[in-house]
Tab-separated table of C-alpha atoms in Angstrom:
chain	number	residue	atom	x	y	z
W	1	UNK	CA	-0.297	0.141	0.111
W	2	UNK	CA	1.446	3.469	-0.781
W	3	UNK	CA	3.067	5.748	1.627
W	4	UNK	CA	2.158	9.230	2.450
W	5	UNK	CA	4.077	12.134	2.207
W	6	UNK	CA	5.754	12.452	4.806
W	7	UNK	CA	7.756	9.277	4.185
W	8	UNK	CA	8.887	8.062	8.230
W	9	UNK	CA	11.720	6.107	8.042
W	10	UNK	CA	13.921	4.537	10.745
W	11	UNK	CA	18.012	3.750	10.018
W	12	UNK	CA	18.747	1.093	12.253
W	13	UNK	CA	21.053	-1.726	12.545
W	14	UNK	CA	21.186	-3.585	15.241
W	15	UNK	CA	24.733	-3.883	15.963
W	16	UNK	CA	27.019	-0.743	15.766
W	17	UNK	CA	29.341	0.565	13.433
W	18	UNK	CA	28.380	-0.864	9.551
W	19	UNK	CA	28.321	2.645	8.444
W	20	UNK	CA	24.567	3.398	9.389
W	21	UNK	CA	24.507	7.101	10.613
W	22	UNK	CA	26.589	7.415	7.407
W	23	UNK	CA	24.446	5.196	4.318
W	24	UNK	CA	21.883	8.242	6.280
W	25	UNK	CA	23.352	10.729	5.902
W	26	UNK	CA	24.434	10.337	2.230
W	27	UNK	CA	20.984	8.494	1.242
W	28	UNK	CA	18.955	12.060	3.764
W	29	UNK	CA	21.898	14.049	0.549
W	30	UNK	CA	21.119	12.266	-2.169
W	31	UNK	CA	16.661	12.535	-1.823
W	32	UNK	CA	17.511	16.054	-1.274
W	33	UNK	CA	18.851	15.987	-4.843
W	34	UNK	CA	15.832	15.162	-6.508
W	35	UNK	CA	14.608	18.546	-4.673
W	36	UNK	CA	12.303	17.036	-1.783
W	37	UNK	CA	13.134	18.341	1.396
W	38	UNK	CA	14.835	16.836	3.778
W	39	UNK	CA	14.906	15.982	7.265
W	40	UNK	CA	17.529	14.250	9.431
W	41	UNK	CA	16.853	13.731	13.072
W	42	UNK	CA	20.519	12.287	14.908
W	43	UNK	CA	18.136	9.602	17.166
W	44	UNK	CA	20.985	8.702	19.350
W	45	UNK	CA	19.736	11.093	22.297
W	46	UNK	CA	22.897	10.560	23.954
W	47	UNK	CA	26.022	9.639	21.437
W	48	UNK	CA	25.285	11.398	18.161
W	49	UNK	CA	26.678	11.189	15.191
W	50	UNK	CA	25.285	13.010	12.260
W	51	UNK	CA	26.924	15.960	13.599
W	52	UNK	CA	30.290	14.586	13.326
W	53	UNK	CA	29.752	13.171	9.604
W	54	UNK	CA	28.958	15.907	8.361
W	55	UNK	CA	31.835	18.099	9.380
W	56	UNK	CA	29.017	20.837	11.486
W	57	UNK	CA	29.764	22.493	14.527
W	58	UNK	CA	26.843	22.509	17.022
W	59	UNK	CA	24.990	24.702	19.316
W	60	UNK	CA	21.630	24.024	19.877
W	61	UNK	CA	19.969	19.445	19.480
W	62	UNK	CA	17.595	17.922	20.963
W	63	UNK	CA	18.179	18.432	24.416
W	64	UNK	CA	17.037	21.554	24.937
W	65	UNK	CA	13.240	20.803	23.656
W	66	UNK	CA	13.226	17.797	25.834
W	67	UNK	CA	15.238	20.096	28.625
W	68	UNK	CA	14.391	23.129	28.463
W	69	UNK	CA	11.500	23.580	25.605
W	70	UNK	CA	13.094	25.416	22.750
W	71	UNK	CA	11.378	25.099	19.182
W	72	UNK	CA	12.353	22.488	17.171
W	73	UNK	CA	12.235	25.118	14.302
W	74	UNK	CA	14.937	26.715	15.699
W	75	UNK	CA	17.730	23.948	16.536
W	76	UNK	CA	17.492	22.680	13.119
W	77	UNK	CA	20.935	22.976	10.720
W	78	UNK	CA	20.225	22.704	6.604
W	79	UNK	CA	23.292	21.699	5.078
W	80	UNK	CA	22.059	22.485	1.707
W	81	UNK	CA	18.725	24.019	-0.211
W	82	UNK	CA	16.679	21.145	0.752
W	83	UNK	CA	18.609	19.019	3.244
W	84	UNK	CA	17.961	19.848	7.553
W	85	UNK	CA	19.571	17.909	10.023
W	86	UNK	CA	18.439	17.532	13.838
W	87	UNK	CA	21.685	17.404	15.753
W	88	UNK	CA	21.588	15.457	18.843
W	89	UNK	CA	23.489	15.681	22.296
W	90	UNK	CA	27.040	13.607	22.920
W	91	UNK	CA	28.025	12.666	26.775
W	92	UNK	CA	24.121	13.221	27.349
W	93	UNK	CA	23.451	9.669	29.154
W	94	UNK	CA	19.397	10.931	30.280
W	95	UNK	CA	18.845	11.876	27.012
W	96	UNK	CA	19.192	7.845	26.422
W	97	UNK	CA	16.828	7.228	28.953
W	98	UNK	CA	13.938	9.559	28.542
W	99	UNK	CA	10.334	9.381	30.374
W	100	UNK	CA	7.171	9.074	28.573
W	101	UNK	CA	6.439	12.493	28.697
W	102	UNK	CA	9.819	13.249	27.661
W	103	UNK	CA	9.073	10.824	24.491
W	104	UNK	CA	5.786	12.693	24.176
W	105	UNK	CA	7.118	15.600	23.837
W	106	UNK	CA	9.514	15.146	21.474
W	107	UNK	CA	7.495	13.299	18.581
W	108	UNK	CA	4.548	15.376	19.244
W	109	UNK	CA	7.255	18.513	18.829
W	110	UNK	CA	8.569	16.234	15.890
W	111	UNK	CA	5.618	15.336	13.738
W	112	UNK	CA	5.023	19.175	13.780
W	113	UNK	CA	8.080	19.778	11.731
W	114	UNK	CA	7.569	16.158	9.727
W	115	UNK	CA	4.815	17.853	8.145
W	116	UNK	CA	7.688	21.084	6.770
W	117	UNK	CA	9.331	17.629	5.150
W	118	UNK	CA	8.696	15.253	2.142
W	119	UNK	CA	11.072	12.691	3.734
W	120	UNK	CA	12.472	12.504	7.374
W	121	UNK	CA	14.789	10.313	8.829
W	122	UNK	CA	15.878	8.720	11.650
W	123	UNK	CA	19.282	8.039	12.029
W	124	UNK	CA	18.436	5.729	15.418
W	125	UNK	CA	21.187	5.105	18.136
W	126	UNK	CA	22.584	0.545	17.462
W	127	UNK	CA	21.393	-1.843	19.540
W	128	UNK	CA	17.951	-2.794	21.062
W	129	UNK	CA	17.937	0.036	23.406
W	130	UNK	CA	14.688	2.301	24.670
W	131	UNK	CA	15.518	4.889	21.744
W	132	UNK	CA	15.408	2.737	19.123
W	133	UNK	CA	11.967	0.560	20.593
W	134	UNK	CA	10.393	3.939	20.293
W	135	UNK	CA	11.652	5.404	17.693
W	136	UNK	CA	10.992	2.649	15.529
W	137	UNK	CA	7.522	2.493	17.109
W	138	UNK	CA	7.149	5.678	15.644
W	139	UNK	CA	7.819	5.645	12.517
W	140	UNK	CA	5.684	3.432	9.446
W	141	UNK	CA	9.298	2.096	7.578
W	142	UNK	CA	12.193	0.730	8.743
W	143	UNK	CA	15.495	0.369	7.272
W	144	UNK	CA	17.981	-2.470	8.242
W	145	UNK	CA	21.010	-1.743	7.520
W	146	UNK	CA	23.730	-4.962	8.051
W	147	UNK	CA	26.773	-6.392	6.879
W	148	UNK	CA	28.312	-9.552	6.121
W	149	UNK	CA	29.853	-10.121	9.171
W	150	UNK	CA	28.535	-13.070	11.837
W	151	UNK	CA	27.666	-10.977	14.330
W	152	UNK	CA	26.374	-7.932	12.381
W	153	UNK	CA	22.986	-10.583	10.173
W	154	UNK	CA	22.467	-12.073	14.492
W	155	UNK	CA	21.462	-8.633	15.405
W	156	UNK	CA	19.880	-6.734	12.708
W	157	UNK	CA	17.748	-10.207	12.926
W	158	UNK	CA	17.917	-10.386	16.094
W	159	UNK	CA	16.061	-6.315	16.477
W	160	UNK	CA	13.775	-7.229	13.351
W	161	UNK	CA	12.370	-9.278	15.600
W	162	UNK	CA	12.243	-7.891	18.799
W	163	UNK	CA	9.892	-4.671	16.471
W	164	UNK	CA	8.370	-7.616	14.997
W	165	UNK	CA	7.421	-9.886	17.431
W	166	UNK	CA	6.726	-6.396	20.371
W	167	UNK	CA	5.514	-3.516	17.952
W	168	UNK	CA	4.189	-5.863	15.599
W	169	UNK	CA	6.249	-4.129	12.579
W	170	UNK	CA	6.564	-5.533	9.063
W	171	UNK	CA	7.612	-2.771	6.538
W	172	UNK	CA	11.589	-3.712	6.171
W	173	UNK	CA	13.208	-2.723	3.878
W	174	UNK	CA	17.160	-3.635	3.745
W	175	UNK	CA	20.731	-2.405	2.805
W	176	UNK	CA	23.596	-4.851	2.208
W	177	UNK	CA	26.868	-1.999	3.613
W	178	UNK	CA	30.886	-3.085	2.812
W	179	UNK	CA	30.069	-5.692	1.074
W	180	UNK	CA	32.653	-6.969	-1.894
W	181	UNK	CA	30.370	-7.889	-3.728
W	182	UNK	CA	26.557	-6.787	-5.890
W	183	UNK	CA	26.428	-10.373	-5.900
W	184	UNK	CA	27.455	-11.063	-2.057
W	185	UNK	CA	24.992	-8.506	-0.800
W	186	UNK	CA	22.337	-9.975	-2.557
W	187	UNK	CA	23.189	-13.802	-1.725
W	188	UNK	CA	22.914	-11.986	1.658
W	189	UNK	CA	19.416	-10.308	1.010
W	190	UNK	CA	18.271	-13.715	0.270
W	191	UNK	CA	19.788	-15.428	3.262
W	192	UNK	CA	18.986	-13.255	5.025
W	193	UNK	CA	15.217	-12.860	3.853
W	194	UNK	CA	14.489	-16.917	3.994
W	195	UNK	CA	15.224	-16.517	7.478
W	196	UNK	CA	12.852	-13.570	8.701
W	197	UNK	CA	9.892	-15.608	6.199
W	198	UNK	CA	10.884	-18.986	7.961
W	199	UNK	CA	10.188	-18.193	11.886
W	200	UNK	CA	9.409	-14.525	12.130
W	201	UNK	CA	6.320	-14.160	8.899
W	202	UNK	CA	8.100	-10.900	7.698
W	203	UNK	CA	9.193	-10.304	3.931
W	204	UNK	CA	10.868	-7.213	3.621
W	205	UNK	CA	12.470	-5.738	0.185
W	206	UNK	CA	15.937	-5.345	-0.625
W	207	UNK	CA	16.886	-1.707	-1.432
W	208	UNK	CA	20.094	-3.132	-2.712
W	209	UNK	CA	24.613	-2.918	-1.361
W	210	UNK	CA	27.008	-0.642	-0.843
W	211	UNK	CA	30.776	-1.767	-1.825
W	212	UNK	CA	33.297	-1.099	0.652
W	213	UNK	CA	35.318	1.772	-1.318
W	214	UNK	CA	38.059	3.890	0.249
W	215	UNK	CA	35.403	6.579	-1.140
W	216	UNK	CA	34.546	6.050	1.770
W	217	UNK	CA	37.114	5.599	4.465
W	218	UNK	CA	37.931	9.438	1.795
W	219	UNK	CA	34.987	10.793	2.722
W	220	UNK	CA	35.033	10.811	6.883
W	221	UNK	CA	37.398	11.939	6.625
W	222	UNK	CA	37.003	15.063	5.732
W	223	UNK	CA	34.354	14.664	7.089
W	224	UNK	CA	31.955	15.512	4.253
W	225	UNK	CA	29.433	12.698	2.510
W	226	UNK	CA	30.382	10.667	0.346
W	227	UNK	CA	28.342	11.905	-2.408
W	228	UNK	CA	29.660	15.043	-2.764
W	229	UNK	CA	33.235	14.321	-2.417
W	230	UNK	CA	33.143	11.511	-4.790
W	231	UNK	CA	30.037	11.126	-6.235
W	232	UNK	CA	31.280	9.057	-8.964
W	233	UNK	CA	32.361	5.700	-6.788
W	234	UNK	CA	31.423	2.698	-6.557
W	235	UNK	CA	29.511	3.527	-3.773
W	236	UNK	CA	28.466	6.491	-4.647
W	237	UNK	CA	26.645	4.936	-7.280
W	238	UNK	CA	25.826	2.321	-5.570
W	239	UNK	CA	23.919	4.168	-2.871
W	240	UNK	CA	21.828	5.831	-5.473
W	241	UNK	CA	20.155	2.651	-6.978
W	242	UNK	CA	19.969	2.261	-3.440
W	243	UNK	CA	17.837	5.613	-2.992
W	244	UNK	CA	16.407	5.353	-6.126
W	245	UNK	CA	14.747	1.666	-4.651
W	246	UNK	CA	14.059	3.255	-1.706
W	247	UNK	CA	11.829	6.330	-2.885
W	248	UNK	CA	10.040	3.826	-5.521
W	249	UNK	CA	9.209	1.286	-2.149
W	250	UNK	CA	8.415	3.552	-0.754
W	251	UNK	CA	5.546	4.687	-3.726
W	252	UNK	CA	3.845	1.614	-4.408
T	1	UNK	CA	-10.365	4.599	29.654
T	2	UNK	CA	-8.864	4.166	25.676
T	3	UNK	CA	-6.072	1.567	26.286
T	4	UNK	CA	-2.850	3.216	25.882
T	5	UNK	CA	-3.801	5.423	28.375
T	6	UNK	CA	-4.943	2.803	30.385
T	7	UNK	CA	-1.548	1.509	29.490
T	8	UNK	CA	0.060	4.204	31.032
T	9	UNK	CA	-1.623	4.471	34.300
T	10	UNK	CA	-1.278	1.216	34.513
T	11	UNK	CA	2.501	1.988	34.008
T	12	UNK	CA	2.924	5.588	36.523
T	13	UNK	CA	0.875	3.540	38.405
T	14	UNK	CA	3.783	0.421	38.438
T	15	UNK	CA	6.591	3.096	38.511
T	16	UNK	CA	4.783	3.915	41.118
T	17	UNK	CA	5.385	1.179	43.785
T	18	UNK	CA	8.419	0.189	42.429
T	19	UNK	CA	9.944	3.137	43.980
T	20	UNK	CA	14.091	0.936	45.107
T	21	UNK	CA	13.511	-1.480	42.287
T	22	UNK	CA	13.325	2.033	38.794
T	23	UNK	CA	11.774	0.293	35.970
T	24	UNK	CA	12.786	-1.355	32.870
T	25	UNK	CA	10.355	-0.372	29.866
T	26	UNK	CA	9.762	0.776	26.249
T	27	UNK	CA	7.177	2.697	24.273
T	28	UNK	CA	3.899	1.200	24.731
T	29	UNK	CA	1.646	0.619	21.495
T	30	UNK	CA	-1.616	0.518	20.467
T	31	UNK	CA	-2.093	-2.618	19.705
T	32	UNK	CA	-4.790	-4.854	20.363
T	33	UNK	CA	-2.549	-6.249	23.631
T	34	UNK	CA	-2.112	-2.345	24.630
T	35	UNK	CA	0.401	-4.139	27.550
T	36	UNK	CA	2.854	-5.413	25.956
T	37	UNK	CA	6.409	-3.943	26.514
T	38	UNK	CA	4.958	-2.067	29.642
T	39	UNK	CA	7.810	-4.873	31.557
T	40	UNK	CA	11.232	-5.048	29.283
T	41	UNK	CA	14.198	-6.120	31.100
T	42	UNK	CA	16.898	-8.468	30.132
T	43	UNK	CA	16.787	-11.870	30.473
T	44	UNK	CA	20.130	-11.628	33.581
T	45	UNK	CA	17.504	-9.175	35.570
T	46	UNK	CA	18.734	-10.716	39.174
T	47	UNK	CA	15.894	-12.510	40.285
T	48	UNK	CA	14.099	-10.910	43.373
T	49	UNK	CA	13.652	-8.166	41.046
T	50	UNK	CA	12.391	-9.593	39.239
T	51	UNK	CA	9.756	-11.560	41.125
T	52	UNK	CA	8.965	-8.201	42.475
T	53	UNK	CA	8.116	-6.835	38.693
T	54	UNK	CA	5.748	-10.096	38.277
T	55	UNK	CA	4.069	-9.405	41.610
T	56	UNK	CA	3.257	-5.828	41.317
T	57	UNK	CA	2.508	-5.994	37.266
T	58	UNK	CA	0.405	-8.807	38.144
T	59	UNK	CA	-1.483	-7.064	41.439
T	60	UNK	CA	-2.023	-3.219	38.667
T	61	UNK	CA	-3.098	-5.628	35.831
T	62	UNK	CA	-5.171	-8.261	36.763
T	63	UNK	CA	-3.098	-10.086	34.103
T	64	UNK	CA	-2.152	-13.294	35.608
T	65	UNK	CA	2.369	-13.767	34.761
T	66	UNK	CA	2.921	-17.498	35.127
T	67	UNK	CA	3.519	-19.550	32.565
T	68	UNK	CA	3.163	-18.396	29.115
T	69	UNK	CA	0.740	-16.072	29.108
T	70	UNK	CA	2.974	-13.368	30.138
T	71	UNK	CA	5.109	-10.547	29.774
T	72	UNK	CA	8.477	-12.237	30.561
T	73	UNK	CA	7.448	-14.779	28.090
T	74	UNK	CA	7.186	-12.127	25.331
T	75	UNK	CA	10.224	-10.885	26.586
T	76	UNK	CA	11.789	-14.462	26.050
T	77	UNK	CA	10.776	-15.134	22.762
T	78	UNK	CA	12.110	-12.139	21.497
T	79	UNK	CA	15.239	-14.468	22.179
T	80	UNK	CA	17.736	-15.309	18.148
T	81	UNK	CA	16.775	-19.441	18.846
T	82	UNK	CA	20.287	-22.353	18.063
T	83	UNK	CA	17.769	-22.885	15.064
T	84	UNK	CA	16.934	-19.188	13.528
T	85	UNK	CA	20.919	-18.369	14.289
T	86	UNK	CA	22.054	-22.006	12.691
T	87	UNK	CA	19.744	-20.327	9.099
T	88	UNK	CA	21.410	-16.540	9.801
T	89	UNK	CA	24.689	-18.754	9.804
T	90	UNK	CA	24.404	-21.669	7.027
T	91	UNK	CA	24.513	-19.684	4.251
T	92	UNK	CA	28.789	-17.610	5.805
T	93	UNK	CA	29.545	-21.391	5.273
T	94	UNK	CA	28.730	-22.390	1.997
T	95	UNK	CA	29.796	-19.383	0.654
T	96	UNK	CA	32.951	-21.160	2.558
T	97	UNK	CA	33.356	-23.988	1.614
C-alpha cells in the first residue's frame, strides 16, 4: 500500500559500526538532490554522530527541546537547499532514558516539524535500547542496515524480531553495507529474507548493497558525504541505486 | 479509558510502587494487546527484582504472569534461537566451502 508524505523512515542496525549513519546521511543528501525536502534526525540522543559525519559545529540540540522546551525549528541546521539536520547531544546519558512524558513531548514536536518535509529520516542508536524501540515504534518504515559480518547479521535479525514480535512491525527495507560485490549483497539478502520468512513470516524488501570503497573512508576523514566528495565512486553509484529503490518502494 | 491511556496509567502506578526497583520500559503500543511492552527487562535481571515486578504487574493489571502467557514469556520469545542462528549462518558456511 502506498504511503503518504512525509515518509518517516528509521535507519537502524542492531550492531554498531556497520555504517548506518554514513548511509543515512548520504541517502538524505541523495533524496534532497531530487528537490525533495529532507530532514535527518539524529536519533542517537546520547551519543550523536550525524554532526560528526557532516563536520558540523553544533550549538543547539534535541536535548534543549526535551529539557528546556526550545522549538525544534530553531535547532534545525540547513546543509543544502533542501537537506536539513536535527542534531542530538553527545555525552548526555540521561537523554538515552527519556520518560514517557519526555518521549511524548519530543515525538509531538517532531510530528509538527515533519509536516514541512517530504522525507524524514531517523538515524537511531545502535542496539535495541529504549530509544531505538520507541523511535522505531513511531515511524512507518524501517531501513535495516547490516554488513556480511555474522555478528551484524545476528543483531539485525534480533532487532527485526523484537520490532515484529513486540510492536507488530512488518515494513522492513534491507541494505547490505560493506560488501565485496553486488552479488555478495544479493546472496546475503536472499539468505536473510529466507530466515525472516521462515521464522517470523516477514518479507522485507531489498534496497541494494553498498560496496567497500576507499572513497567512503576518505569522505569520512574529511567529514563530508561521499556522495558529495566522490559521487562517481562505486559506493556513490550504489548509494544512488539504493536511493532510487527506496523512493520506488515507498511510492508503490 | 482508551487502551493506551489505560496502559500508561497502569505503568505510572507501577513506577510509583517500584520506587526502589526502577522499572525498565519501552514505549507502549497501540496494538490490541495493549499491555505488551509494559514490562521489559533483560533475561539477566536478578531474580529478586524480577519476582517483585511480576507480582506488582499481576496485582495492578489483573493479568496472571505465571507460565507462558505473560510479558516475561513474550520477552523471552524475542531471543534468537539456535535454529535461527544456524539458518542465518548457513549462507556463510556454504560460501566458505
